[in-house]
Amino acid sequence: MQLNILVLPGDGIGTEVTREAVRVLTRVATRYNHTLNLSEGLLGGVAIHKTGQAMPDETARLAQDADATLMGAVGLPEFDNAPPAQRPERGLLGIRAILGVYANLRPVRTYKALIDSSPLKNHLVEGTDMIIVRELTGGIYYGTPRGITGEAPNEHAVNTMAYSRHEIDRIARMAFELASKRRKKVSSVDKSNVLETSQLWRKVVTEVAADYPTVELEHILVDNCAMQLVLNPRRFDVVVTENMFGDILSDEGAVLAGSIGMLPSASIGGKRPSGAWVGLYEPVHGSAPDIAGQNKANPLGAIGSVAAMLEYSFGLMEEAAAVNRAMEAVLNSGRVTADLKPPGAPATTEQVGQSVCEAIG
Ligand code: IPM
Ligand code: MG
């Protein structure tokens, strides 16, 4: 099979973890006789430096042409005080929007080998296996009006959280489809005791549920969900929620997995003019400037995102399973990065990538 993949390493540890993810992808292609066509593009702070834009037109074009895009991370501390429109993060929001990838799938599971890496008690986290389905192209991230007006001391800032029925319907269907192939439970997270967007959310999700009679639906308020995630994470199978709630809850979910460096994600749902699906694959973690360039970031979130790409964009289930098995073997070997607090000396980013390749064979 021909795999045309755009790689956007981005900023900070994005470049390091993406290098290992590409190493693994290359190994898979060789081992299973696929032809890999890689292109590379600019996104985020590095793109602002080189072109003045967080998502250059060239990157948008490359992403539209590729079968799938692998992204590292965006964000640089020098932009900490810049307005949202001029920040590296805007590049990521831009590429999600142009690809139309409205569903961000963030699996959260605990690996046996990592049970002690979580700060939570073992009996609480053991056996956790959920997938957070985050709406990715709507809500307060994109709503207008937005901005800051006025001069001190009268400045005024506004953001808009908006959802239409169609946006809720399609993400709900994604969640129910996933749940029907898993433990058949959807937890829909909202704040319907306060927000109108959440009231519409709850109504539409309830309607969609009628089409999936074998799947159980519960509605849960976001504050309670945040608590239940650490009190009783095993109760969750598929969690579906709007953009910002999903952003926040998935970082919390990282605590269950042992480290945010472990979490992969797949952003899917968009279609190209040809009708083909597009996918954007990115680890959940950020650019981590504090450890960038030191060869110590955990590449497993990025490598797990490669597995997700093989599965969702290319339907290569055996290859995806091989990557997941190899990751598990590396975790069991204990040769992991410092964030996972291995008993001995931690492995480097590169060593972990190489070990995954060796385990693939
Ligand atoms: C994420 C990140 C991004 C988001 C940032 C970098 C814009 O936190 O993917 O979770 O908020 O979506
Ligand atoms: Mg986030």
mmCIF file with all atom_site columns, C-alpha atoms and ligand atoms in Angstrom, residues 74 89-90 92-93 96 104 106 134 136 141 243 247 250-251 282-286, ligand 1:
data_model
loop_
_atom_site.group_PDB
_atom_site.id
_atom_site.type_symbol
_atom_site.label_atom_id
_atom_site.label_alt_id
_atom_site.label_comp_id
_atom_site.label_asym_id
_atom_site.label_entity_id
_atom_site.label_seq_id
_atom_site.pdbx_PDB_ins_code
_atom_site.Cartn_x
_atom_site.Cartn_y
_atom_site.Cartn_z
_atom_site.occupancy
_atom_site.B_iso_or_equiv
_atom_site.pdbx_formal_charge
_atom_site.auth_seq_id
_atom_site.auth_comp_id
_atom_site.auth_asym_id
_atom_site.auth_atom_id
_atom_site.pdbx_PDB_model_num
ATOM   1  C CA . VAL A 1 74  ? 3.098   23.383 19.044 1.00 0.00 ? 74  VAL A CA 1
ATOM   2  C CA . GLU A 1 89  ? -1.473  27.216 18.897 1.00 0.00 ? 89  GLU A CA 1
ATOM   3  C CA . ARG A 1 90  ? -3.510  29.032 16.260 1.00 0.00 ? 90  ARG A CA 1
ATOM   4  C CA . LEU A 1 92  ? -2.972  23.764 15.200 1.00 0.00 ? 92  LEU A CA 1
ATOM   5  C CA . LEU A 1 93  ? -6.528  25.099 15.398 1.00 0.00 ? 93  LEU A CA 1
ATOM   6  C CA . ARG A 1 96  ? -7.850  20.984 12.478 1.00 0.00 ? 96  ARG A CA 1
ATOM   7  C CA . ASN A 1 104 ? -10.680 13.792 18.453 1.00 0.00 ? 104 ASN A CA 1
ATOM   8  C CA . ARG A 1 106 ? -8.196  10.114 22.974 1.00 0.00 ? 106 ARG A CA 1
ATOM   9  C CA . ARG A 1 134 ? -13.640 15.303 22.075 1.00 0.00 ? 134 ARG A CA 1
ATOM   10 C CA . LEU A 1 136 ? -12.625 19.354 17.926 1.00 0.00 ? 136 LEU A CA 1
ATOM   11 C CA . TYR A 1 141 ? -12.250 27.503 20.554 1.00 0.00 ? 141 TYR A CA 1
ATOM   12 C CA . ASN A 1 243 ? -14.118 20.885 22.694 1.00 0.00 ? 243 ASN A CA 1
ATOM   13 C CA . ASP A 1 247 ? -9.283  19.333 26.368 1.00 0.00 ? 247 ASP A CA 1
ATOM   14 C CA . SER A 1 250 ? -8.118  14.418 28.676 1.00 0.00 ? 250 SER A CA 1
ATOM   15 C CA . ASP A 1 251 ? -5.212  15.971 30.568 1.00 0.00 ? 251 ASP A CA 1
ATOM   16 C CA . GLU A 1 282 ? -1.064  13.962 17.404 1.00 0.00 ? 282 GLU A CA 1
ATOM   17 C CA . PRO A 1 283 ? 0.050   13.038 20.899 1.00 0.00 ? 283 PRO A CA 1
ATOM   18 C CA . VAL A 1 284 ? -2.061  14.720 23.598 1.00 0.00 ? 284 VAL A CA 1
ATOM   19 C CA . HIS A 1 285 ? 0.936   16.339 25.283 1.00 0.00 ? 285 HIS A CA 1
ATOM   20 C CA . GLY A 1 286 ? 2.271   19.792 24.483 1.00 0.00 ? 286 GLY A CA 1
HETATM 21 C C1 . IPM B 2 .   ? -4.489  19.753 22.969 1.00 0.00 ? 1   IPM B C1 1
HETATM 22 C C2 . IPM B 2 .   ? -3.776  21.046 23.199 1.00 0.00 ? 1   IPM B C2 1
HETATM 23 C C3 . IPM B 2 .   ? -4.285  22.088 22.217 1.00 0.00 ? 1   IPM B C3 1
HETATM 24 C C4 . IPM B 2 .   ? -5.764  22.249 22.473 1.00 0.00 ? 1   IPM B C4 1
HETATM 25 C C5 . IPM B 2 .   ? -3.548  23.432 22.265 1.00 0.00 ? 1   IPM B C5 1
HETATM 26 C C6 . IPM B 2 .   ? -2.078  23.282 22.042 1.00 0.00 ? 1   IPM B C6 1
HETATM 27 C C7 . IPM B 2 .   ? -4.137  24.410 21.304 1.00 0.00 ? 1   IPM B C7 1
HETATM 28 O O1 . IPM B 2 .   ? -3.916  21.432 24.530 1.00 0.00 ? 1   IPM B O1 1
HETATM 29 O O2 . IPM B 2 .   ? -4.444  19.234 21.832 1.00 0.00 ? 1   IPM B O2 1
HETATM 30 O O3 . IPM B 2 .   ? -5.080  19.211 23.911 1.00 0.00 ? 1   IPM B O3 1
HETATM 31 O O4 . IPM B 2 .   ? -6.175  22.977 23.399 1.00 0.00 ? 1   IPM B O4 1
HETATM 32 O O5 . IPM B 2 .   ? -6.545  21.666 21.721 1.00 0.00 ? 1   IPM B O5 1
#
